[in-house]
Coordinates of C-alpha atoms and ligand atoms in Angstrom, one line a residue:
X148 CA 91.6 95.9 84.9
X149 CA 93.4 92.5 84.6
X150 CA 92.5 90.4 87.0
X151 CA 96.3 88.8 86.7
X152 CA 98.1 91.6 87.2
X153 CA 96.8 92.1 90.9
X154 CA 96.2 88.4 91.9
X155 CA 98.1 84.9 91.2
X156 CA 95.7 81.7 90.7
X157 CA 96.8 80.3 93.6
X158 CA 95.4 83.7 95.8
X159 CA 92.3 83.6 93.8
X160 CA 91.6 80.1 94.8
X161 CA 91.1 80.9 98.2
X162 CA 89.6 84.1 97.9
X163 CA 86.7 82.6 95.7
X164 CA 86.3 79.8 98.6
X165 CA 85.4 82.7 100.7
X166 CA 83.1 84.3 98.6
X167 CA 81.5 81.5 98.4
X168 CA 80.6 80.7 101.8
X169 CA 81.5 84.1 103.9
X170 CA 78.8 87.0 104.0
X171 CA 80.5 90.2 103.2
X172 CA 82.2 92.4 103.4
X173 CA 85.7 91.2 104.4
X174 CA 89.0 91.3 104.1
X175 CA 91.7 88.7 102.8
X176 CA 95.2 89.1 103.9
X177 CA 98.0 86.5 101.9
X178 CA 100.6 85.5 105.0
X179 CA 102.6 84.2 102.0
X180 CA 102.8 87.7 99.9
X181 CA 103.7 89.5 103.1
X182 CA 106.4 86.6 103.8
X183 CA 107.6 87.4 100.1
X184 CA 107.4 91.2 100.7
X185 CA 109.7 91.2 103.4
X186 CA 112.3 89.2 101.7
X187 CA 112.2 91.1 98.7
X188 CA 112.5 94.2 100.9
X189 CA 115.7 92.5 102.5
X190 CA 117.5 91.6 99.3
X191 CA 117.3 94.8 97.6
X192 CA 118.2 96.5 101.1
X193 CA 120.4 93.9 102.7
X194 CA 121.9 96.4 105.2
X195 CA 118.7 98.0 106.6
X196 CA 117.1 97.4 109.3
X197 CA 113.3 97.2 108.8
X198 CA 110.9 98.0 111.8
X199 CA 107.8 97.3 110.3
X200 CA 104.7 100.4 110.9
X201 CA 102.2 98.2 112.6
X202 CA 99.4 101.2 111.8
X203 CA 99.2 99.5 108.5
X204 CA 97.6 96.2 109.7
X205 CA 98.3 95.0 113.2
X206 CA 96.8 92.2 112.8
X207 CA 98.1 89.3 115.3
X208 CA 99.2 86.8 112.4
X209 CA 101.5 89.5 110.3
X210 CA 103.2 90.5 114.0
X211 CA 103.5 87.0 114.6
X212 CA 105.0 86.4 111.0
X213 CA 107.3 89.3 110.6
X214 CA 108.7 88.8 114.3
X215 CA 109.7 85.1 113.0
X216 CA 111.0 86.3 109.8
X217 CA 113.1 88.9 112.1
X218 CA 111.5 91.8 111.5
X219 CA 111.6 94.6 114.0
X220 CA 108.6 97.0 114.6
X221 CA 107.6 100.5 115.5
X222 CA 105.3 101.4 117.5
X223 CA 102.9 104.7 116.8
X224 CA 101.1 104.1 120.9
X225 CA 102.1 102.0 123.8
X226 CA 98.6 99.9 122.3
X227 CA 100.7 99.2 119.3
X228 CA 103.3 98.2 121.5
X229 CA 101.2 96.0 124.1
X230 CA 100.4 94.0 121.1
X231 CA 104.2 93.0 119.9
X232 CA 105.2 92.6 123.2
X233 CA 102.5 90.3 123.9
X234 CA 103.6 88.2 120.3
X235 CA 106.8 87.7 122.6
X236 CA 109.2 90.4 120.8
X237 CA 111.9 91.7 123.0
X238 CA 111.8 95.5 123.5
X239 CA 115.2 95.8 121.4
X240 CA 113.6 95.2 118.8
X241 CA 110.9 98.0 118.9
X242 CA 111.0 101.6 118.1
X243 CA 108.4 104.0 119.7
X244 CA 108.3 106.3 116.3
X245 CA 105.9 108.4 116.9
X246 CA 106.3 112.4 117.8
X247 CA 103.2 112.8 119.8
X248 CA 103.1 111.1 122.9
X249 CA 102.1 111.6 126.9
X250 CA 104.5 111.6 129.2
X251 CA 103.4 108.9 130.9
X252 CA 103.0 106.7 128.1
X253 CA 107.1 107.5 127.6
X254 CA 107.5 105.8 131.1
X255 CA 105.5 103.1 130.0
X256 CA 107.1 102.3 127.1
X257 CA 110.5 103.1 129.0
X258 CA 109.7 100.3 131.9
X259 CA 109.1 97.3 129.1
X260 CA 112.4 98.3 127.8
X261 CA 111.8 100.7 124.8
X262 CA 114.9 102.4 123.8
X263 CA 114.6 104.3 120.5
X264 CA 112.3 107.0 120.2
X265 CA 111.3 109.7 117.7
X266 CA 110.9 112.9 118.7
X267 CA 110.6 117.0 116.4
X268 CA 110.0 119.1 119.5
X269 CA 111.7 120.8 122.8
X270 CA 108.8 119.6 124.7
X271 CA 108.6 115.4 123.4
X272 CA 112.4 115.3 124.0
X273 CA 112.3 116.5 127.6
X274 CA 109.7 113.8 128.4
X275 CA 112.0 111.4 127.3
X276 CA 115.3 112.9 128.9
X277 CA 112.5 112.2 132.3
X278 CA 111.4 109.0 131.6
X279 CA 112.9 107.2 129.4
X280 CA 116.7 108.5 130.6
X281 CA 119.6 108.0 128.4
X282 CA 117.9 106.4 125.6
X283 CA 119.0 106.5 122.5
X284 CA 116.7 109.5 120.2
X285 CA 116.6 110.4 116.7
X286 CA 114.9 113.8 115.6
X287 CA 112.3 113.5 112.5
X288 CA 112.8 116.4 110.2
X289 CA 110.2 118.0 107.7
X290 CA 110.8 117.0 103.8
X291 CA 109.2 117.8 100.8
X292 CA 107.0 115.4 98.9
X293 CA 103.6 115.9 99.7
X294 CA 102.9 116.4 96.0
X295 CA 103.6 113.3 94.8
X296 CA 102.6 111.2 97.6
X297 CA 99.3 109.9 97.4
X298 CA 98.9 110.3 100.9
X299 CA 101.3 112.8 102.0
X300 CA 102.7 112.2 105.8
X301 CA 104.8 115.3 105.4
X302 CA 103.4 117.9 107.0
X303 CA 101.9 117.1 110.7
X304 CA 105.6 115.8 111.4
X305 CA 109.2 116.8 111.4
X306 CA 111.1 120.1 111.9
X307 CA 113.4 122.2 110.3
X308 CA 116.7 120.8 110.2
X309 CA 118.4 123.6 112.0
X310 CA 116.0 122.7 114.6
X311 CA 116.6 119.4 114.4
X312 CA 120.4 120.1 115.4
X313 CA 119.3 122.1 118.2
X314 CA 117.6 119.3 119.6
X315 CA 120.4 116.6 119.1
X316 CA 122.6 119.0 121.2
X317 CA 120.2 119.3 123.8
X318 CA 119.5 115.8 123.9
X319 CA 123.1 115.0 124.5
X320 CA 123.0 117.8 127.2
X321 CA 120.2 116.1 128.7
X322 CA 122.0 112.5 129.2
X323 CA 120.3 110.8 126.0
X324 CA 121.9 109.5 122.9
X325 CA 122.1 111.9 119.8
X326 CA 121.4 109.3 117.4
X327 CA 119.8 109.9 114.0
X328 CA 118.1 111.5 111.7
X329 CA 114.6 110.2 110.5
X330 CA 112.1 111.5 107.2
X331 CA 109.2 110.2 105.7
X332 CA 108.6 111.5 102.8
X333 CA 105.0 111.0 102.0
X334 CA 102.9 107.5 101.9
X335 CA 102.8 105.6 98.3
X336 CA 105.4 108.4 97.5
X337 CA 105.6 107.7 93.4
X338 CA 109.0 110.3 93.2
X339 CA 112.4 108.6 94.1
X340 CA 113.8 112.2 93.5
X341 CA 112.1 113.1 97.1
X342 CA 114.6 110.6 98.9
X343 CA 117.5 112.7 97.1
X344 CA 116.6 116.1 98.6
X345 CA 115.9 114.7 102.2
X346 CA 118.8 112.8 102.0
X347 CA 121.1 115.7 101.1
X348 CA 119.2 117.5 104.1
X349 CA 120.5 114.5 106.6
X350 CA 123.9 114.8 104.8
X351 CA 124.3 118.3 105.9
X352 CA 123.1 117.8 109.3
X353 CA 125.6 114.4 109.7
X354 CA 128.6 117.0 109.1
X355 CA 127.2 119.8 110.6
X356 CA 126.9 117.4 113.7
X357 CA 130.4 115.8 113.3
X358 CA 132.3 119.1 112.6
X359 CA 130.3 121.8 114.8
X360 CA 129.4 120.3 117.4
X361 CA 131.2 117.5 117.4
X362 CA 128.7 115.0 118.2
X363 CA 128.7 111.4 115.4
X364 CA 125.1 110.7 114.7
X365 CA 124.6 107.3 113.9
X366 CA 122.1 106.4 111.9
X367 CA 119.1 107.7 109.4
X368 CA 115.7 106.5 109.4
X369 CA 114.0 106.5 105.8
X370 CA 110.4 106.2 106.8
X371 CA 108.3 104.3 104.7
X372 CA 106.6 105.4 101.7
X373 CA 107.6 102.5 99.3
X374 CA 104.4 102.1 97.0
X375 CA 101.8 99.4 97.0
X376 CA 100.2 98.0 93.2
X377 CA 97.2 100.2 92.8
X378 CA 95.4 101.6 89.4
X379 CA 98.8 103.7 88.3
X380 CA 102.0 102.2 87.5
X381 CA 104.6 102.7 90.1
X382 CA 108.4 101.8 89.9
X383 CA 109.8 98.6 91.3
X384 CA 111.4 98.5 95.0
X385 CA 114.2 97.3 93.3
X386 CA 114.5 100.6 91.1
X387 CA 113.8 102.6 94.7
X388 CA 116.3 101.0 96.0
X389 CA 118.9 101.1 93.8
X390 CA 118.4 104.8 93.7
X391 CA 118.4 105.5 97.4
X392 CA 121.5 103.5 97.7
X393 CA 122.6 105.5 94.9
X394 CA 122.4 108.6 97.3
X395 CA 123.4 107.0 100.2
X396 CA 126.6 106.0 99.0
X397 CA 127.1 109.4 97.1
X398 CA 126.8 111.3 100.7
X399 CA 128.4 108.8 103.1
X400 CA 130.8 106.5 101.1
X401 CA 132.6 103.7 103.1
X402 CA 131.2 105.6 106.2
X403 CA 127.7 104.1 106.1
X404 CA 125.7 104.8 108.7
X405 CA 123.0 102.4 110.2
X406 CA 119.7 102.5 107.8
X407 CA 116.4 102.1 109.5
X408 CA 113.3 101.6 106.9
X409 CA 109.6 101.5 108.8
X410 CA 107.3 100.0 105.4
X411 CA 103.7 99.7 106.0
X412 CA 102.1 100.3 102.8
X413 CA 104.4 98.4 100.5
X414 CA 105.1 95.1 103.1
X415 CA 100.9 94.2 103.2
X416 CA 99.0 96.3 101.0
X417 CA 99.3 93.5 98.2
X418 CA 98.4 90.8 100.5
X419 CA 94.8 92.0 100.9
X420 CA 91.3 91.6 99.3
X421 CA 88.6 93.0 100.2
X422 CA 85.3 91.1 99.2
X423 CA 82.3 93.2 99.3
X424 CA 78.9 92.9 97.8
X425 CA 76.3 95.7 95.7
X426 CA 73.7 96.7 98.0
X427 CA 71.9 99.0 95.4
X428 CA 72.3 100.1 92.1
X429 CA 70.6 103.6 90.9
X430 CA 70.8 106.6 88.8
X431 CA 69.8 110.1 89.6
X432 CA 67.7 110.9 87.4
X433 CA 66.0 109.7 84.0
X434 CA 69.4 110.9 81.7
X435 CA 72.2 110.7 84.5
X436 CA 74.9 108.7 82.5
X437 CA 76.4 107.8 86.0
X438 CA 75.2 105.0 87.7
X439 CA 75.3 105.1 91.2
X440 CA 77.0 101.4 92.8
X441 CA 76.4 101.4 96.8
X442 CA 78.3 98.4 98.0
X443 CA 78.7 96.7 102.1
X444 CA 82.2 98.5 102.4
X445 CA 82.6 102.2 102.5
X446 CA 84.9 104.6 104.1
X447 CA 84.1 103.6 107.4
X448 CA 84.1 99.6 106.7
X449 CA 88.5 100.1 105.6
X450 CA 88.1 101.7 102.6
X451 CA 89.2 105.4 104.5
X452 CA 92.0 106.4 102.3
X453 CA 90.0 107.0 99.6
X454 CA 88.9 110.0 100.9
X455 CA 89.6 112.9 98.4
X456 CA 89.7 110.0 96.3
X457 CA 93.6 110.0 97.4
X458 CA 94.0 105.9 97.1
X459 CA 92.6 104.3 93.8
X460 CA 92.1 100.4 94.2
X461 CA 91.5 98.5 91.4
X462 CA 88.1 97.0 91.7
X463 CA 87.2 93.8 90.2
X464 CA 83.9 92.2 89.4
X465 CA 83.5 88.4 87.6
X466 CA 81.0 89.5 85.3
X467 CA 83.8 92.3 84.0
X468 CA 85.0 91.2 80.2
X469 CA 86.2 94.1 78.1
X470 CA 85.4 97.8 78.0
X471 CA 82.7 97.9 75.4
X472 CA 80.9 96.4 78.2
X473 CA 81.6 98.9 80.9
X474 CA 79.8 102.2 82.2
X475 CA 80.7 105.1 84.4
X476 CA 79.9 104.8 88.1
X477 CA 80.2 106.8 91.6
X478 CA 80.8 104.0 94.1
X479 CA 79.6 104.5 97.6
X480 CA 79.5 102.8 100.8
X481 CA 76.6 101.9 102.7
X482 CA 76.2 104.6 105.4
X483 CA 74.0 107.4 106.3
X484 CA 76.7 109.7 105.9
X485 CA 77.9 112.0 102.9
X486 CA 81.0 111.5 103.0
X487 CA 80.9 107.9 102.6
X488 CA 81.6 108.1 99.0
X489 CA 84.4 106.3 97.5
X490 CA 84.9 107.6 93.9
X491 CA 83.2 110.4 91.9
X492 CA 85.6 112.0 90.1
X493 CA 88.1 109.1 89.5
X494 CA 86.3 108.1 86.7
X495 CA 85.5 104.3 87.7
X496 CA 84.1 101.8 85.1
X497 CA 81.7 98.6 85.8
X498 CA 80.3 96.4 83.7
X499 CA 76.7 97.5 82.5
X500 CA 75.1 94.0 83.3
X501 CA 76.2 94.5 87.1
X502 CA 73.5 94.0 89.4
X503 CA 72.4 94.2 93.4
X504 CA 74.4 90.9 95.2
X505 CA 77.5 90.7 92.9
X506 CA 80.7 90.6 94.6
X507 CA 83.4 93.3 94.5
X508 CA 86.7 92.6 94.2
X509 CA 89.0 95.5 96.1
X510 CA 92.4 94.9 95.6
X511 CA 95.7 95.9 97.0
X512 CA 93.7 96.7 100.4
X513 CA 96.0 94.5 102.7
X514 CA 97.1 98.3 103.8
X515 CA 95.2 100.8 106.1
X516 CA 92.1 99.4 105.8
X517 CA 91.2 96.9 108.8
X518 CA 92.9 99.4 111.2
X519 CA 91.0 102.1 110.0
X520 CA 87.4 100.8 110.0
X521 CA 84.8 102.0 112.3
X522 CA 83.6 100.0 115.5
X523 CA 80.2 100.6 115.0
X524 CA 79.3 103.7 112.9
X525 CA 75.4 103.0 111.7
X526 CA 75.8 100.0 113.7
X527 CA 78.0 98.4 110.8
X528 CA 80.1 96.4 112.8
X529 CA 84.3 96.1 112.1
X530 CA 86.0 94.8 108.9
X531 CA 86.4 91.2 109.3
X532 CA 89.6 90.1 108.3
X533 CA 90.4 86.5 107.2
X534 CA 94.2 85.1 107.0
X535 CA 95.1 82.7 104.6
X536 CA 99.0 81.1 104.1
Ligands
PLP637 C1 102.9 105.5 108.7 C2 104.3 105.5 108.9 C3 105.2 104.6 108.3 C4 104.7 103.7 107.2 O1 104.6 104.4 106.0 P1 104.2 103.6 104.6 O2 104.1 104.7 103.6 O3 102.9 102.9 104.8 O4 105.3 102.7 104.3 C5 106.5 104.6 108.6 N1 107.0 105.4 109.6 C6 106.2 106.3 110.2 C7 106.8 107.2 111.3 C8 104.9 106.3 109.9 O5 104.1 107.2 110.6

């Protein structure tokens, strides 16, 4: 890999001064690539509304940025939403998007002043007709995708969209607001097509509303799913965009609705490095062609999604030069568990020189990886995470 093409001088500079004096592992997160995500996100999408996914790094200084840049956020647990309250966001500013939830944590979120909420069952929906009365919902449908999403979202979520128009009703019945329509379609989802076919499914469901039952939804939630720069080549979110708008404006015309977009992945997964160090460096036997690389970060140090070897970061090392150099390694973390191996199958190359106390570069890890490490599995304790502007 080129270095370049996943790192500007200017980020490498202050990564390297870390390096230097840090112990590893740990994580760098760019304030200023975030900053630049968001705005890029908000030229190519001017009439959306973005709530941010806070699962993806909730992290005080990206709340704090994105709430000055005017971001809004949704919330996955009232947690999540303790901690952008606390950064001083007002509650109309926050969606609680997350289908699973106790009922008590519906009042909760209902007495700070939360008044958009997700919902895909009979059951979530009567909660919030209780305790978070006439709110406004929207009702999460199931899409395709999950084939090519690289971590597909699609399944655990959503309903049918008949379903889905049975709850609207009953959610008018039930004093609430009726209004929208959300999808994800699968996270670091490389097929614009998959926006298409869920976005004919909300068409359908808009008139079906408007004409049988004669209720105006108001607005559709895309999700998130945008991609994040890792090994493969993904499209631009300037060609996404111009796509979905594409759609959009084939289904709804002058009579746009309010667009909701809730990015995790492709707002901060550029903004992160993780530095790491090799622990140990073996082979399995006298002939085994594979070395095996065991480094300070595994799956339960941030590096989770690369289980089933689902997420491919590009990894960097200083001492890498050209390919004629390079031999084929499993890459491992440093726990007494099994599964705590990163790639076997993916085919990963490092330099032949490599040895025990080089660095390792992860990049594109500013996504899902401080929020998913371990407290204290094996005693290792919690990613650090450094922010930088
Ligand atoms: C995780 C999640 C997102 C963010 O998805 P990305 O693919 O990281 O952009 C958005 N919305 C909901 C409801 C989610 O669960």
């Amino acid at each position: 890999m080129q270095l370049a093409d996943y790192c500007s001088d200017r980020e490498w500079k202050k990564i390297k001064e870390l390096a230097d004096t840090k112990e590893t592992p740990f994580l760098v997160v760019d304030l200023e690539i975030i900053k630049q995500k968001y705005e890029e996100l908000k030229s190519v999408f001017p009439a959306a509304i973005v709530h941010y996914a806070l699962k993806a790094n909730p992290g005080e200084p990206v709340i704090n940025l994105l709430r000055d840049l005017g971001s809004n956020f949704d919330c996955a647990s009232i947690f999540e939403l303790n901690k952008v309250l606390d950064a001083g966001v007002s509650p109309d500013r926050i969606s609680y998007g997350n289908t699973i939830k106790k009922a008590a944590h519906v009042k909760y979120a209902y007495e700070k002043g939360i008044r958009l909420y997700a919902t895909d069952s009979k059951s979530d929906l009567q909660n919030i007709a209780e305790f978070a009365p006439g709110s406004n919902v929207f009702v999460r449908i199931l899409v395709e995708g999950g084939e090519t999403a690289e971590w597909p979202l699609s399944r655990k979520f959503g309903c049918h969209p008949d379903m889905a128009i049975d709850l609207l009703v009953q959610a008018k019945q039930l004093g609430l607001v009726p209004y929208g329509i959300s999808f994800h379609v699968g996270s670091q989802q490389k097929d614009i097509a998959v926006w298409d076919a869920a976005l004919s499914k909300v068409k359908y469901m808009f008139d079906w509303m408007k004409y049988e039952e004669g209720i105006a939804l108001q607005m559709i939630n895309m999700g998130g799913g945008f991609p994040a720069n890792y090994i493969s080549e993904v499209n631009t979110i300037q060609t996404y965009a111009q796509e979905i708008l594409r759609y959009l404006k084939d289904d709804h015309g002058d009579d746009m609705p309010t667009i909701i977009l809730e990015p995790g992945r492709s707002l901060v997964g550029e903004s992160g490095v993780l530095v790491s160090e090799v622990v140990l460096i073996s082979r399995k036997s006298r002939t085994d062609l594979k070395r095996w690389v065991y480094t300070d970060v595994g799956l339960f140090q941030g590096l989770m999604e690369t289980m089933g070897e689902a997420i491919k970061y590009p990894i960097y090392t200083e001492k890498m030069t050209d390919r004629s150099n390079e031999g084929n390694v499993v890459l491992a973390g440093p726990t007494c568990d099994s599964t705590d191996i990163m790639y076997e199958q993916a085919n990963y190359h490092l330099p032949l020189n490599l040895a025990v106390g080089d660095r390792l570069y992860w990049m594109t890890t500013g996504a899902y990886t401080n929020s998913y490490s371990s407290v204290e599995f094996n005693g290792f304790p919690p990613l650090q995470t450094y922010y930088v502007d």
